[in-house]
Coordinates of C-alpha atoms in Angstrom, one line a residue:
M1176 CA -8.0 -195.5 70.0
M1177 CA -5.5 -192.3 70.9
L1178 CA -4.4 -192.1 67.4
R1179 CA -7.9 -192.2 66.1
R1180 CA -9.2 -189.1 68.6
G1181 CA -5.7 -187.1 67.3
F1182 CA -6.8 -187.8 63.3
I1183 CA -10.5 -186.6 63.9
L1184 CA -8.6 -183.4 65.7
F1185 CA -5.9 -182.5 62.9
L1186 CA -8.3 -183.3 60.1
P1187 CA -10.4 -180.2 60.7
R1188 CA -7.4 -178.4 60.3
L1189 CA -6.0 -180.3 57.0
A1190 CA -8.9 -179.2 55.4
G1191 CA -8.3 -175.5 56.0
L1192 CA -4.5 -175.8 54.9
L1193 CA -6.1 -177.4 51.4
V1194 CA -8.5 -174.8 50.9
V1195 CA -5.5 -171.9 51.7
A1196 CA -3.8 -173.7 49.4
C1197 CA -5.9 -173.6 46.3
C1198 CA -6.9 -170.2 47.1
S1199 CA -3.3 -169.3 46.3
V1200 CA -2.9 -171.3 43.2
S1201 CA -6.0 -170.0 41.6
I1202 CA -4.4 -166.4 42.3
V1203 CA -1.0 -167.0 41.2
Y1204 CA -2.8 -168.7 37.8
M1205 CA -5.2 -165.7 37.2
L1206 CA -1.9 -163.3 37.7
A1207 CA 0.5 -165.1 35.3
C1208 CA -2.2 -165.4 32.4
T1209 CA -3.7 -162.1 32.6
P1210 CA -1.9 -160.0 29.2
K1211 CA 0.2 -157.0 29.8
G1212 CA -0.3 -153.8 28.3
D1213 CA 2.5 -151.9 27.2
N1214 CA 3.5 -150.4 30.1
Q1215 CA 1.8 -152.4 33.3
Q1216 CA 0.3 -155.6 33.7
L1217 CA -3.5 -154.7 33.3
A1218 CA -6.0 -155.3 36.5
L1219 CA -7.8 -158.3 37.4
P1220 CA -11.6 -157.3 37.3
R1221 CA -13.2 -157.2 40.6
V1222 CA -15.5 -160.1 41.4
H1223 CA -18.2 -158.1 42.1
S1224 CA -18.2 -155.8 39.6
P1225 CA -20.9 -155.5 37.3
T1226 CA -18.4 -155.4 34.2
V1227 CA -16.6 -158.8 35.1
K1228 CA -17.8 -160.4 32.0
E1229 CA -17.1 -157.4 29.3
G1230 CA -13.4 -157.4 31.2
Y1231 CA -12.5 -161.1 30.8
E1232 CA -13.9 -161.1 27.3
A1233 CA -11.8 -157.8 26.0
I1234 CA -8.6 -159.6 28.0
L1235 CA -9.3 -162.9 25.9
Q1236 CA -9.9 -161.4 22.6
E1237 CA -6.6 -158.8 23.4
Q1238 CA -4.7 -162.5 24.3
E1239 CA -6.3 -164.2 20.9
E1240 CA -5.0 -161.2 18.9
Q1241 CA -1.7 -161.4 20.1
H1242 CA -1.3 -165.4 19.5
R1243 CA -2.9 -164.7 16.5
N1244 CA -0.2 -162.4 15.3
Y1245 CA 2.3 -164.4 16.8
I1246 CA 0.8 -167.3 14.3
I1247 CA 1.1 -165.2 11.1
S1248 CA 4.8 -164.2 11.8
L1249 CA 5.5 -168.1 12.6
K1250 CA 4.1 -169.3 9.4
K1251 CA 6.0 -166.6 7.4
Q1252 CA 8.9 -167.6 9.2
I1253 CA 8.2 -171.4 8.1
A1254 CA 7.5 -170.6 4.7
Q1255 CA 11.3 -168.7 4.4
L1256 CA 12.8 -171.5 5.5
K1257 CA 11.2 -173.6 3.5
A1258 CA 11.7 -172.2 0.4
E1259 CA 15.8 -171.8 1.6
L1260 CA 15.7 -175.2 2.2
Q1261 CA 13.9 -176.1 -1.1
G1262 CA 16.8 -173.8 -2.7
R1263 CA 19.7 -175.9 -0.9
S1264 CA 18.1 -178.9 -1.9
K1265 CA 18.2 -178.4 -5.4
Q1266 CA 22.0 -177.6 -4.7
L1267 CA 22.9 -180.5 -3.1
K1268 CA 21.0 -182.8 -5.3
N1269 CA 23.0 -180.5 -8.4
V1270 CA 26.3 -181.3 -6.3
Q1271 CA 25.1 -185.1 -6.3
D1272 CA 24.8 -185.6 -9.6
Q1273 CA 28.1 -184.1 -10.3
Y1274 CA 30.3 -186.3 -8.0
P1275 CA 28.3 -189.1 -6.9
D1276 CA 29.6 -189.4 -3.4
P1277 CA 32.6 -186.5 -2.7
L1278 CA 31.7 -186.3 1.2
D1279 CA 29.3 -188.7 1.9
I1280 CA 26.4 -186.1 1.1
R1281 CA 23.1 -187.9 0.7
L1282 CA 19.9 -185.3 0.5
D1283 CA 18.2 -186.9 4.1
H1284 CA 14.6 -185.2 4.4
S1285 CA 14.5 -186.9 7.7
N1286 CA 17.6 -184.9 9.0
L1287 CA 17.4 -181.7 7.2
E1288 CA 20.1 -179.9 9.5
K1289 CA 22.4 -182.8 9.0
A1290 CA 21.7 -182.3 5.3
Q1291 CA 22.6 -178.7 5.5
A1292 CA 25.7 -179.0 7.2
N1293 CA 26.6 -181.7 4.8
L1294 CA 26.3 -178.5 2.0
L1295 CA 28.1 -176.4 4.0
A1296 CA 31.1 -178.9 4.7
F1297 CA 31.6 -179.5 0.9
L1298 CA 31.6 -176.0 0.0
R1299 CA 34.3 -175.2 2.4
S1300 CA 35.9 -178.4 1.0
Q1301 CA 36.2 -176.9 -2.4
I1302 CA 38.1 -174.0 -1.2
D1303 CA 40.7 -176.7 0.3
K1304 CA 40.6 -178.0 -3.0
A1305 CA 41.5 -174.9 -4.8
E1306 CA 44.9 -173.4 -4.7
V1307 CA 44.1 -170.6 -2.1
H1308 CA 46.1 -171.4 0.9
S1309 CA 48.9 -173.0 -1.1
G1310 CA 50.0 -174.1 -3.9
V1311 CA 49.7 -177.5 -6.0
K1312 CA 52.2 -179.4 -7.3
L1313 CA 51.6 -179.6 -11.4
S1314 CA 53.4 -181.7 -13.8
T1315 CA 54.0 -179.3 -16.5
E1316 CA 54.0 -175.1 -17.5
Y1317 CA 50.7 -176.0 -19.3
A1318 CA 48.7 -177.0 -16.4
A1319 CA 48.9 -174.2 -14.8
V1320 CA 45.3 -172.1 -14.5
P1321 CA 46.4 -167.9 -15.3
F1322 CA 44.7 -165.6 -13.6
E1323 CA 43.2 -162.5 -15.4
S1324 CA 43.2 -158.7 -14.0
F1325 CA 40.4 -156.3 -13.6
T1326 CA 39.4 -152.2 -12.5
L1327 CA 36.3 -150.7 -12.2
Q1328 CA 36.0 -150.5 -16.0
K1329 CA 38.4 -152.7 -17.7
V1330 CA 39.0 -156.4 -18.2
Y1331 CA 42.6 -157.7 -19.0
Q1332 CA 42.6 -161.3 -20.4
L1333 CA 44.7 -163.9 -22.2
E1334 CA 42.5 -165.8 -24.2
T1335 CA 41.7 -163.6 -26.9
G1336 CA 39.5 -164.2 -30.5
L1337 CA 36.6 -162.6 -32.5
T1338 CA 34.9 -161.4 -29.7
R1339 CA 37.4 -160.9 -26.8
H1340 CA 40.4 -158.1 -26.8
P1341 CA 43.5 -158.1 -24.6
E1342 CA 41.7 -155.4 -22.5
E1343 CA 37.8 -154.9 -22.3
K1344 CA 34.9 -153.4 -21.3
P1345 CA 32.8 -156.2 -20.3
V1346 CA 30.1 -156.5 -22.5
R1347 CA 28.6 -159.7 -21.5
K1348 CA 26.2 -159.1 -18.8
D1349 CA 27.3 -162.2 -16.5
K1350 CA 30.7 -161.2 -16.6
R1351 CA 29.2 -157.1 -15.8
D1352 CA 27.3 -158.5 -12.9
E1353 CA 29.6 -161.2 -11.7
L1354 CA 32.5 -158.4 -11.4
I1355 CA 30.2 -155.9 -9.7
E1356 CA 29.0 -158.1 -7.3
V1357 CA 32.2 -159.6 -6.2
I1358 CA 33.4 -155.8 -5.6
E1359 CA 30.4 -154.5 -3.4
L1360 CA 30.8 -157.8 -1.4
A1361 CA 34.3 -156.9 -1.5
V1362 CA 33.3 -153.0 0.1
G1363 CA 30.6 -154.7 2.1
S1364 CA 33.6 -156.3 4.0
L1365 CA 35.7 -153.7 4.2
N1366 CA 32.9 -151.8 5.9
N1367 CA 31.6 -154.4 8.4
P1368 CA 35.1 -156.0 9.7
E1369 CA 34.4 -158.8 11.9
G1370 CA 35.3 -158.7 15.6
D1371 CA 35.6 -154.7 15.9
G1372 CA 32.3 -154.1 17.5
N1373 CA 31.4 -150.7 17.6
A1374 CA 34.7 -149.5 16.5
K1375 CA 35.4 -146.3 14.4
H1376 CA 36.4 -146.9 10.7
R1377 CA 36.5 -145.4 7.7
V1378 CA 33.5 -145.8 5.1
Y1379 CA 35.0 -147.6 1.7
T1380 CA 33.4 -147.3 -1.4
A1381 CA 34.1 -148.8 -4.9
S1382 CA 36.3 -145.7 -6.0
D1383 CA 39.4 -147.0 -3.2
F1384 CA 39.7 -150.3 -5.5
V1385 CA 42.8 -150.2 -6.9
E1386 CA 42.8 -153.9 -8.9
G1387 CA 41.6 -157.4 -8.4
I1388 CA 42.5 -160.8 -10.1
Y1389 CA 40.9 -163.9 -10.6
R1390 CA 40.8 -167.3 -12.4
T1391 CA 38.2 -170.3 -12.5
E1392 CA 39.5 -173.6 -12.1
K1393 CA 36.5 -175.4 -13.6
D1394 CA 35.9 -178.0 -11.1
K1395 CA 36.3 -176.3 -8.3
G1396 CA 35.1 -172.9 -8.6
T1397 CA 36.3 -169.2 -9.1
L1398 CA 39.2 -167.0 -6.4
Y1399 CA 39.0 -163.6 -6.6
E1400 CA 41.6 -161.1 -5.0
L1401 CA 40.6 -157.7 -4.7
T1402 CA 43.0 -154.2 -3.4
F1403 CA 41.6 -151.4 -2.3
K1404 CA 43.5 -148.2 -0.7
G1405 CA 44.6 -148.5 2.5
D1406 CA 44.4 -145.9 5.8
A1407 CA 47.9 -144.7 4.7
K1408 CA 50.4 -144.4 1.4
H1409 CA 51.8 -147.4 0.7
Q1410 CA 49.3 -149.2 2.7
F1411 CA 46.3 -151.6 1.3
K1412 CA 43.7 -153.5 1.6
K1413 CA 43.5 -157.1 0.5
I1414 CA 39.9 -159.3 0.2
V1415 CA 40.1 -163.0 -1.2
L1416 CA 36.7 -164.4 -2.2
F1417 CA 36.1 -167.7 -3.5
R1418 CA 33.2 -168.7 -5.2
P1419 CA 32.8 -172.2 -4.8
F1420 CA 29.6 -172.6 -7.6
G1421 CA 27.5 -171.0 -5.2
P1422 CA 27.4 -167.9 -2.7
V1423 CA 30.8 -166.0 -2.6
M1424 CA 32.5 -166.9 0.7
K1425 CA 35.0 -164.4 2.3
V1426 CA 38.6 -166.6 3.0
K1427 CA 40.6 -163.5 3.7
N1428 CA 41.2 -160.0 5.1
E1429 CA 44.3 -158.9 6.3
N1430 CA 46.2 -155.3 6.3
I1431 CA 49.3 -155.1 3.8
N1432 CA 52.0 -153.1 4.8
M1433 CA 54.3 -151.8 2.0
A1434 CA 55.8 -149.2 3.0
D1435 CA 59.2 -150.7 4.0
T1436 CA 59.5 -153.5 1.2
L1437 CA 62.1 -153.3 -1.1
I1438 CA 62.4 -154.2 -4.8
N1439 CA 65.9 -155.1 -6.2
V1440 CA 65.0 -154.8 -9.8
I1441 CA 68.3 -157.4 -11.4
V1442 CA 68.9 -156.1 -15.0
P1443 CA 71.6 -158.5 -17.1
L1444 CA 73.5 -156.6 -19.9
A1445 CA 76.1 -156.8 -22.4
K1446 CA 76.2 -154.0 -25.1
R1447 CA 73.1 -152.0 -25.6
A1448 CA 74.1 -148.9 -24.2
S1449 CA 71.7 -146.9 -26.4
K1450 CA 68.7 -149.4 -24.9
F1451 CA 70.0 -149.2 -21.3
R1452 CA 70.1 -144.9 -21.5
Q1453 CA 66.1 -145.6 -22.9
F1454 CA 65.5 -147.9 -19.8
M1455 CA 67.1 -145.5 -17.1
Q1456 CA 64.7 -142.9 -18.2
N1457 CA 61.9 -145.3 -17.3
F1458 CA 63.7 -145.9 -14.2
R1459 CA 64.7 -142.9 -12.9
E1460 CA 61.1 -141.5 -13.2
M1461 CA 58.7 -144.5 -12.0
G1462 CA 61.3 -146.5 -10.0
I1463 CA 63.4 -143.1 -8.0
H1464 CA 61.1 -140.6 -8.3
Q1465 CA 57.6 -142.0 -8.0
D1466 CA 58.1 -145.4 -6.1
G1467 CA 61.1 -144.9 -4.4
R1468 CA 61.7 -148.3 -2.8
I1469 CA 63.6 -149.2 -5.4
H1470 CA 67.3 -150.8 -5.5
L1471 CA 69.0 -151.4 -9.3
T1472 CA 71.7 -154.0 -9.7
V1473 CA 73.3 -153.9 -13.3
V1474 CA 75.3 -157.4 -14.2
Y1475 CA 77.5 -156.5 -17.1
F1476 CA 79.4 -159.4 -19.0
G1477 CA 82.7 -158.3 -21.0
K1478 CA 84.0 -154.3 -21.7
E1479 CA 82.5 -153.3 -24.9
Q1480 CA 80.3 -150.4 -23.9
M1481 CA 80.9 -150.9 -20.5
N1482 CA 81.8 -147.5 -19.6
E1483 CA 79.0 -146.1 -21.1
V1484 CA 76.4 -148.0 -19.1
K1485 CA 78.8 -146.9 -16.3
S1486 CA 78.2 -143.2 -16.9
I1487 CA 74.6 -143.1 -17.8
L1488 CA 74.1 -144.9 -14.3
E1489 CA 76.6 -142.4 -12.2
N1490 CA 75.0 -139.9 -14.1
T1491 CA 71.5 -141.0 -12.7
S1492 CA 73.0 -141.3 -9.8
K1493 CA 74.3 -137.9 -9.4
A1494 CA 71.0 -136.3 -10.6
T1495 CA 68.6 -137.9 -8.5
N1496 CA 70.7 -138.3 -5.5
F1497 CA 70.0 -142.3 -6.2
K1498 CA 72.9 -144.5 -4.3
N1499 CA 70.7 -147.8 -4.1
F1500 CA 72.4 -149.6 -7.2
T1501 CA 74.9 -152.3 -7.8
F1502 CA 77.1 -152.7 -10.9
I1503 CA 78.8 -156.2 -11.4
Q1504 CA 80.9 -156.7 -13.9
L1505 CA 82.1 -160.3 -15.8
N1506 CA 84.6 -160.9 -18.4
E1507 CA 82.6 -163.5 -19.8
E1508 CA 80.2 -164.7 -22.3
F1509 CA 76.9 -163.6 -22.0
S1510 CA 74.2 -165.4 -19.9
R1511 CA 71.1 -164.4 -19.2
G1512 CA 70.2 -167.0 -16.3
K1513 CA 73.9 -166.4 -15.0
G1514 CA 73.6 -162.7 -14.8
L1515 CA 69.9 -163.1 -12.7
D1516 CA 71.3 -165.8 -10.2
I1517 CA 74.5 -163.7 -9.5
G1518 CA 72.9 -160.6 -8.9
A1519 CA 70.2 -162.0 -6.5
R1520 CA 73.2 -163.9 -4.7
F1521 CA 75.2 -160.8 -4.2
W1522 CA 72.6 -158.7 -2.2
K1523 CA 73.3 -159.5 1.4
G1524 CA 70.6 -157.1 3.2
N1525 CA 67.4 -158.5 4.6
N1526 CA 65.2 -160.8 2.4
V1527 CA 64.4 -158.7 -0.4
V1528 CA 61.3 -159.1 -3.7
L1529 CA 63.5 -159.8 -6.8
F1530 CA 62.4 -158.4 -10.1
F1531 CA 64.4 -160.1 -12.9
C1532 CA 63.9 -157.6 -15.7
D1533 CA 65.1 -157.1 -19.6
V1534 CA 66.4 -153.2 -20.8
D1535 CA 64.0 -153.5 -23.2
I1536 CA 61.3 -153.5 -20.8
Y1537 CA 59.0 -150.8 -19.9
F1538 CA 57.1 -150.8 -16.2
T1539 CA 55.2 -148.3 -14.4
A1540 CA 55.3 -147.7 -10.8
E1541 CA 51.8 -149.6 -10.6
F1542 CA 53.5 -152.6 -11.5
L1543 CA 55.6 -152.5 -8.7
N1544 CA 52.9 -152.2 -6.4
S1545 CA 51.7 -155.2 -8.2
C1546 CA 55.1 -156.8 -7.8
R1547 CA 54.9 -157.0 -4.3
L1548 CA 51.3 -157.4 -3.5
N1549 CA 51.3 -161.1 -5.6
T1550 CA 54.6 -162.2 -4.1
Q1551 CA 55.3 -163.5 -0.2
P1552 CA 58.4 -165.4 0.9
G1553 CA 57.5 -169.2 1.1
K1554 CA 53.5 -169.0 -0.3
K1555 CA 53.9 -166.9 -3.7
V1556 CA 55.8 -166.0 -6.7
F1557 CA 54.5 -163.6 -9.0
Y1558 CA 54.8 -164.4 -13.1
P1559 CA 53.4 -161.3 -15.0
V1560 CA 52.3 -161.3 -18.6
L1561 CA 53.7 -158.4 -20.1
F1562 CA 52.2 -156.4 -23.4
S1563 CA 54.8 -156.8 -26.0
Q1564 CA 54.7 -154.0 -28.4
Y1565 CA 54.2 -154.4 -32.2
N1566 CA 56.7 -152.4 -34.8
P1567 CA 56.1 -148.8 -34.1
S1568 CA 56.7 -147.9 -37.9
I1569 CA 54.2 -150.2 -38.8
I1570 CA 51.6 -149.4 -36.2
Y1571 CA 51.4 -145.4 -37.1
G1572 CA 53.0 -146.0 -40.7
H1573 CA 49.7 -143.7 -41.8
H1574 CA 50.8 -141.1 -39.2
D1575 CA 52.7 -138.0 -40.0
S1576 CA 55.6 -138.7 -37.6
I1577 CA 55.6 -141.8 -34.7
P1578 CA 53.8 -140.6 -31.5
P1579 CA 56.3 -140.0 -27.7
L1580 CA 57.3 -143.5 -26.4
E1581 CA 54.7 -142.9 -23.1
Q1582 CA 51.6 -142.5 -26.1
Q1583 CA 52.5 -145.8 -27.7
L1584 CA 52.0 -147.5 -24.4
I1585 CA 48.3 -148.6 -25.1
I1586 CA 46.9 -151.6 -24.7
K1587 CA 44.9 -152.6 -27.5
K1588 CA 44.7 -155.6 -30.5
E1589 CA 46.4 -153.1 -33.3
T1590 CA 49.2 -152.3 -30.7
G1591 CA 50.7 -155.3 -29.4
F1592 CA 49.6 -159.1 -27.8
W1593 CA 49.6 -160.0 -24.3
R1594 CA 53.4 -162.2 -24.5
D1595 CA 51.7 -165.4 -22.6
F1596 CA 54.8 -167.5 -23.6
G1597 CA 57.3 -165.6 -21.9
F1598 CA 58.6 -166.4 -18.7
G1599 CA 61.5 -164.3 -18.3
M1600 CA 59.8 -160.9 -16.2
T1601 CA 59.3 -162.4 -12.4
C1602 CA 58.8 -161.5 -9.2
Q1603 CA 59.9 -163.5 -5.6
Y1604 CA 61.6 -163.4 -2.6
R1605 CA 65.4 -163.9 -2.5
S1606 CA 64.4 -166.6 0.1
D1607 CA 62.4 -169.0 -2.4
F1608 CA 64.5 -168.4 -5.4
I1609 CA 67.9 -169.3 -3.2
N1610 CA 65.7 -172.5 -1.8
I1611 CA 64.2 -173.4 -5.4
G1612 CA 68.1 -173.7 -6.5
G1613 CA 67.7 -170.9 -8.6
F1614 CA 68.4 -170.9 -12.3
D1615 CA 70.4 -173.7 -14.5
L1616 CA 73.8 -172.2 -15.0
D1617 CA 74.5 -175.0 -18.1
I1618 CA 72.1 -172.5 -20.5
K1619 CA 74.2 -169.9 -22.0
G1620 CA 72.9 -167.0 -24.2
W1621 CA 69.2 -166.1 -24.4
G1622 CA 65.9 -168.5 -23.9
G1623 CA 65.4 -171.7 -21.7
E1624 CA 66.6 -170.4 -18.2
D1625 CA 63.5 -168.7 -17.5
V1626 CA 61.1 -172.0 -18.1
H1627 CA 63.4 -174.0 -16.2
L1628 CA 63.1 -171.8 -13.4
Y1629 CA 59.5 -171.5 -13.7
R1630 CA 58.8 -174.9 -14.0
K1631 CA 61.0 -175.3 -10.5
Y1632 CA 58.2 -173.1 -9.1
L1633 CA 55.2 -175.0 -10.8
H1634 CA 56.6 -178.1 -9.0
S1635 CA 56.9 -176.5 -5.9
N1636 CA 54.1 -176.1 -3.3
L1637 CA 54.0 -172.4 -3.9
I1638 CA 51.3 -170.4 -5.6
V1639 CA 52.3 -169.2 -9.3
V1640 CA 50.4 -166.2 -9.6
R1641 CA 50.2 -166.0 -13.5
T1642 CA 48.2 -163.0 -14.7
P1643 CA 48.7 -160.2 -17.5
V1644 CA 49.4 -156.8 -16.0
R1645 CA 48.7 -153.6 -17.8
G1646 CA 51.9 -151.8 -16.3
L1647 CA 54.6 -153.6 -17.7
F1648 CA 55.3 -154.0 -21.8
H1649 CA 57.9 -155.1 -24.0
L1650 CA 59.3 -152.7 -25.7
W1651 CA 59.9 -153.7 -29.5
H1652 CA 63.1 -154.5 -31.2
E1653 CA 64.1 -155.4 -34.6
K1654 CA 64.4 -159.5 -34.4
Q1655 CA 67.4 -160.9 -36.5
C1656 CA 67.3 -164.0 -38.2
L1657 CA 71.3 -165.4 -39.0
D1658 CA 72.0 -166.7 -42.3
E1659 CA 74.1 -169.8 -40.2
L1660 CA 70.5 -170.9 -39.4
T1661 CA 68.9 -174.0 -40.7
P1662 CA 66.1 -173.7 -43.7
E1663 CA 63.5 -175.1 -40.9
Q1664 CA 65.2 -172.7 -38.1
Y1665 CA 64.8 -169.6 -40.1
K1666 CA 61.3 -170.3 -41.3
M1667 CA 60.6 -170.3 -37.0
C1668 CA 62.5 -167.3 -36.8
M1669 CA 60.8 -165.1 -39.8
Q1670 CA 57.3 -166.5 -38.0
S1671 CA 58.0 -165.4 -35.0
K1672 CA 59.4 -162.0 -36.5
A1673 CA 55.9 -161.8 -37.9
M1674 CA 54.3 -162.1 -35.0
N1675 CA 55.9 -159.5 -33.4
E1676 CA 56.1 -156.9 -36.1
A1677 CA 52.1 -156.3 -36.4
S1678 CA 48.4 -157.8 -35.6
H1679 CA 47.5 -159.9 -38.7
G1680 CA 45.6 -157.1 -40.1
Q1681 CA 48.5 -154.9 -40.2
L1682 CA 49.9 -157.8 -42.2
G1683 CA 47.2 -158.3 -44.6
M1684 CA 47.4 -154.3 -45.3
L1685 CA 51.0 -155.2 -46.1
V1686 CA 50.5 -158.3 -48.3
F1687 CA 47.8 -156.7 -50.3
K1688 CA 49.3 -152.9 -50.3
K1689 CA 49.6 -153.3 -54.1
E1690 CA 46.0 -154.5 -55.1
I1691 CA 44.9 -151.4 -52.1
E1692 CA 46.6 -148.9 -54.6
T1693 CA 45.4 -150.1 -57.4
H1694 CA 41.9 -149.6 -55.8
L1695 CA 42.3 -146.4 -54.9
H1696 CA 43.6 -145.1 -58.1
R1697 CA 40.7 -147.0 -60.3
Q1698 CA 38.2 -144.7 -58.0
K1699 CA 40.4 -141.4 -58.2
L1700 CA 39.9 -142.1 -61.7
S1701 CA 36.2 -143.0 -61.8
G1702 CA 35.5 -140.0 -60.0
K1703 CA 37.3 -137.3 -62.3
K1704 CA 35.1 -139.0 -65.6
T1705 CA 32.0 -138.2 -63.4

C-alpha cells in the first residue's frame, strides 16, 4: 500500500521531467539542423512571428540548394573516378594479355581497390626487373643493352640507317614528345622536392639541363638518367626516371658533388712521340686548363723515343705548373693490357676514377664530367662509345686545305662513325678494377684485352653504362696491313681499313672517280657547242 501511494506521488514528477527532456531535445535538434550563413548562424524564427512559414521555407530552400550543389560535385568526382578506373582497367587487361599471370593480377570488379593496388605493384616490379638499382649478369657482350644520349636539341644514337644518323634532331613526333615530356617532368621534380616543405630553393628550367642518357628494355620499359647543373661549379643534380609501359615514375633524386673527384688518365705507349705531342696539347687544354681535377699516368715500353716523350711531359709540366703525373718505364715488349694494369695498380692514393685511354684519342672537358657521373664504386662502370674520324684527306679532299683538328671533330655521317665494336676506352673506379681481377696479362700487343675486361664486368653484378658520347673521338691514323698476313687475314684487314677511311658515299666517289670526270668533261664539251 505504501509503495502504491509513493508511486502515485512520483508519477507527476516523472511526467514533468519527460516534458522538460522532450523540449530540450527539440531545441538541440533545431539548433543542429539550422543552416549556417557565411559568418554566423542564422537566427531561428520566433514561434509567434507572422513570417514563421516564410522563414522556414527560406531555410529549407537554402539547405536544398547546398545539398544540390554537393550532389553535383559528388557526381563529377564519381565520373572522373570511373573514367580513371576504366583507363586503369584497360591497362591492366593489356598487361594480363601480355603476361598471363606475372603477379597474380586479375581484374576483379568486385574489389577495384585491390585491382589498382596490384597494377601499381606490377609497374613497380618492372623497375626491379630492369637494371635500375643493380646490374644483371649477362652471358655475352651482345646481350648488353646500350644507352643513347641526348641534349635539348640533339639525340646521339648507335643504330644508324637510311633515316637515322649518329647525331640528329628528333624528327619523329613520338620521340620528340617523349624526350620533352621527360625533361619537363624532371624539371618539375627538381622544383618540387619531396620533404622540403616551404623551404626556399632555386627554380630550375630546361636551360639547366646538361645531358641525358636513356635505353629501352623491350620487356620492361625505358630508363632515363638526366643531369642538370647544380647549385655551384662542379655540382650537378641527377634525376632518374623510368617508364614501365605506363606513367613515368621518379626513381631517384640525388645531389652529386664532383668537385673533389679525381680522374687518373692512364696511357700505355711505345714510340709514337709525335702522336703523344698532339695528345698532350689536348690534355693540356681540356684536362689541365678547363677541368683541373686530373692525373696523368704514362706507361712507356722500351727506350726508343723515350727521352722525347719525357721531354714533352716535362715541358707541359713547367709551362702549366702541372705536377699530377706519373711516368713508368718498362723494358719489355709492348702490351696494352699490361701497361694499363700496371698503371692502375701503381696508384697509392684514395679510390680514384681510372680512364683507360690511347694516344690517338681526343676528349673534351664535358666528357671528363660524363666519366665521373657514370661511374660509381661497387655499382657502375662506364663504357663510352667514341666517334671514330674518317681520313681527313678524303673528307676534305675537295677543299683547298684540311681545317684545324678542332674544326674536324664534327659528328656527322660524312665525317666518321660510332665505334661500337671498340671497348678500349673505359672509366671505372680503381676498387672495381682490382676486385674484378684486372686485365688478362697473357694477351700481348694490341687487341683482345679490352673485350676480355668488358666481359668480366658484364658477368658481374655491376651496371655497365654503354652509350655514345659527343666528347670522345678516335683520331684517324693509317692502318697497316702487313705482307705476312694470310690472304684471308689480309682481306679482313683491308676491309677494316676501308671502313676507317671514309663513308660508303665517299668511297663510291673514289671508285667511280673516272666515270665522274668523264661525265664532267662531256658536260663541258656540250656546253661549248651550244
